[in-house]
CSV table of C-alpha atoms and ligand atoms in Angstrom, one decimal:
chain,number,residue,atom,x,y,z
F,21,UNK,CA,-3.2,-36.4,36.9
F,22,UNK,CA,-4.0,-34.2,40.1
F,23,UNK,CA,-1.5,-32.0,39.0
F,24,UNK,CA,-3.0,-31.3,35.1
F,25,UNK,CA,-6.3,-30.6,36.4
F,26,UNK,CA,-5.0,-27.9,38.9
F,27,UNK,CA,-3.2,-26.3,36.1
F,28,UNK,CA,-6.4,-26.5,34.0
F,29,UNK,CA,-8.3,-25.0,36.7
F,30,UNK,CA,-5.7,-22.1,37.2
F,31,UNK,CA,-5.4,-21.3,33.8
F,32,UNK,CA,-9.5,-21.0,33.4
F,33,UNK,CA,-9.8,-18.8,36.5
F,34,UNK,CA,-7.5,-16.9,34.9
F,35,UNK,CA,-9.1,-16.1,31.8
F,36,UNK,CA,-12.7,-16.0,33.5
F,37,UNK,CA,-10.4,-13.1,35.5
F,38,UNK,CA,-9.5,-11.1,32.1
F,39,UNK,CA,-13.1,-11.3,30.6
F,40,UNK,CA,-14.6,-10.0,33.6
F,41,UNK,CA,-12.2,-7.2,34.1
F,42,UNK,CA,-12.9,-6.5,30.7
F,43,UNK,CA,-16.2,-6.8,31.2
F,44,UNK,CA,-16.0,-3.8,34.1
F,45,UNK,CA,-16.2,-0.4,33.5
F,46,UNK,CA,-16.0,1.9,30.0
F,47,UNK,CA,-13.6,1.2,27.1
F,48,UNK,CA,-11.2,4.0,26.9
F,49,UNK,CA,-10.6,5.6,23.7
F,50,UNK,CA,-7.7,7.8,23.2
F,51,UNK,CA,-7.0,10.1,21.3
F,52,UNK,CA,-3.5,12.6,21.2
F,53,UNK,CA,-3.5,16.3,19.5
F,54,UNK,CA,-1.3,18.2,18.0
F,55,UNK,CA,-0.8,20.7,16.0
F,56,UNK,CA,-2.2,20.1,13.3
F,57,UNK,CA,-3.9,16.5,13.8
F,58,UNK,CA,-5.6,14.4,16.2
F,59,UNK,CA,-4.0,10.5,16.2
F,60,UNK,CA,-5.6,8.6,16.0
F,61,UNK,CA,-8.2,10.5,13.4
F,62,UNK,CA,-10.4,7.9,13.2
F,63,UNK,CA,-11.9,5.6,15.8
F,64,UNK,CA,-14.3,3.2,16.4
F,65,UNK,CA,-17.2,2.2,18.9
F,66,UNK,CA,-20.4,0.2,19.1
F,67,UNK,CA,-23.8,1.8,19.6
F,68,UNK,CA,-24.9,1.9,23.5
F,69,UNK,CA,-21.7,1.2,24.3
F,70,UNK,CA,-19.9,2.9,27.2
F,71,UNK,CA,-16.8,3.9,26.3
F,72,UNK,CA,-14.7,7.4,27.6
F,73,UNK,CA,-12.8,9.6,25.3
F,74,UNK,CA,-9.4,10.0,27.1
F,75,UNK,CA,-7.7,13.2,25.1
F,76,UNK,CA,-4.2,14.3,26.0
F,77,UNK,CA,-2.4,17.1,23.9
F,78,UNK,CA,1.2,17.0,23.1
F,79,UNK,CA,2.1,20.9,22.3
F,80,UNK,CA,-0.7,23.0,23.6
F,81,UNK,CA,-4.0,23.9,23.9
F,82,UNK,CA,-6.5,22.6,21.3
F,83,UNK,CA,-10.1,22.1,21.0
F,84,UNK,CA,-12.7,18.8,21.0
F,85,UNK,CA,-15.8,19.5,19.3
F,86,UNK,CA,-18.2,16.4,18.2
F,87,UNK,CA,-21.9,18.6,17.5
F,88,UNK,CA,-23.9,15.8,16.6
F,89,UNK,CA,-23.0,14.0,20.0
F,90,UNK,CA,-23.0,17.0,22.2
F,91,UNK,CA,-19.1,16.9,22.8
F,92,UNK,CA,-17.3,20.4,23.5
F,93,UNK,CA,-14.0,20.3,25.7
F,94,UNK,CA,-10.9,21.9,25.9
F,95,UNK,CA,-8.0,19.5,25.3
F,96,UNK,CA,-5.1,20.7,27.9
F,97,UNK,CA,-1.2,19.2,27.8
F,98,UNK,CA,-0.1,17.6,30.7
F,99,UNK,CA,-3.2,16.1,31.4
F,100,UNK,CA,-6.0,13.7,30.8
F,101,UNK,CA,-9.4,15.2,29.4
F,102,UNK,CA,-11.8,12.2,30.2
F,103,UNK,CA,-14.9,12.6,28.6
F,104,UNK,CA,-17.8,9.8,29.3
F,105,UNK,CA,-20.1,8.9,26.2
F,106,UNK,CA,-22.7,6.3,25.6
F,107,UNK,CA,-23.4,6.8,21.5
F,108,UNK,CA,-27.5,6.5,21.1
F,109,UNK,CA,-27.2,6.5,17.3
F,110,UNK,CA,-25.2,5.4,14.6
F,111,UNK,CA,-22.9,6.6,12.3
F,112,UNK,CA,-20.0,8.9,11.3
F,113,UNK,CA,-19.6,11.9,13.7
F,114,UNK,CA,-17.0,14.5,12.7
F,115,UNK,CA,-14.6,15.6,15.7
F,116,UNK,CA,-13.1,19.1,15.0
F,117,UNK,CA,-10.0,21.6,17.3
F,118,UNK,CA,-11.8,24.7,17.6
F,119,UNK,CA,-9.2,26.4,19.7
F,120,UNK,CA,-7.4,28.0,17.2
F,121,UNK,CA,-4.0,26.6,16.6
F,122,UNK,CA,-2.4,28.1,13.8
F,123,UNK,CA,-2.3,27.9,10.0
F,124,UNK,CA,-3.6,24.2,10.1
F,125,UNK,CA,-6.3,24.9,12.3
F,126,UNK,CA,-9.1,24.8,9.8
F,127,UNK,CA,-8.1,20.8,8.7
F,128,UNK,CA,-7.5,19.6,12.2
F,129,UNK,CA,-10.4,17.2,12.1
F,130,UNK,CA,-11.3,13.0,12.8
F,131,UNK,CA,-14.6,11.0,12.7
F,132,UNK,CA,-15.4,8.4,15.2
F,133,UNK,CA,-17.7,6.3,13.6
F,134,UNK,CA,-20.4,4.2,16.2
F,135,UNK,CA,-21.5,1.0,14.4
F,136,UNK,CA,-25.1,-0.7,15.3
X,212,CU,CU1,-6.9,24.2,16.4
């Protein structure tokens, strides 16, 4: 008896644990380039949500460019480009590389859509 309501009690501190971790900080979002994609090309997030872009790049150098959000970075291999972004509007925003790349350049593209 004793014994089943310590497990109970253990296993609901430890799911209290997971929600508030979480709970804590930004969602990450990441997103991998190459030539001549981004993968994934699509992605989603909530509006006023805090969430950070994480982009890494498998082959080399390529662009991150999201107008309508404000959003320019390079994208640089061996490392994580961490870009923080609260969305203050709905909808589907285009991503595009525009760090030339080579003969797929021009359709190297992804939306991330922000749902109210
Ligand atoms: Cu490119």
């Amino acid at each position: 008896m004793h014994r089943r309501a310590l497990v109970a009690l253990l296993l609901g501190s430890a799911v209290g644990g997971a929600a508030r971790l979480a709970a804590d900080g930004p969602a990450e979002i990441r997103i991998s380039a190459k030539k001549f994609e981004y993968h994934p090309n699509k992605v989603a997030t909530k509006l006023g949500r805090p969430i950070v872009l994480v982009l890494t790049s498998e082959d080399r150098i390529h662009g991150f460019k999201m107008p309508d959000l404000g959003i320019r970075t390079d994208i640089v291999p061996g490392q994580e480009t961490r870009v923080p972004l609260t969305p203050d509007k709905a909808g589907s925003f285009t991503f595009f590389c525009d760090v030339f790349c080579g003969d797929g350049h021009e359709d190297m593209d992804g939306i991330l859509v922000v749902e109210a």
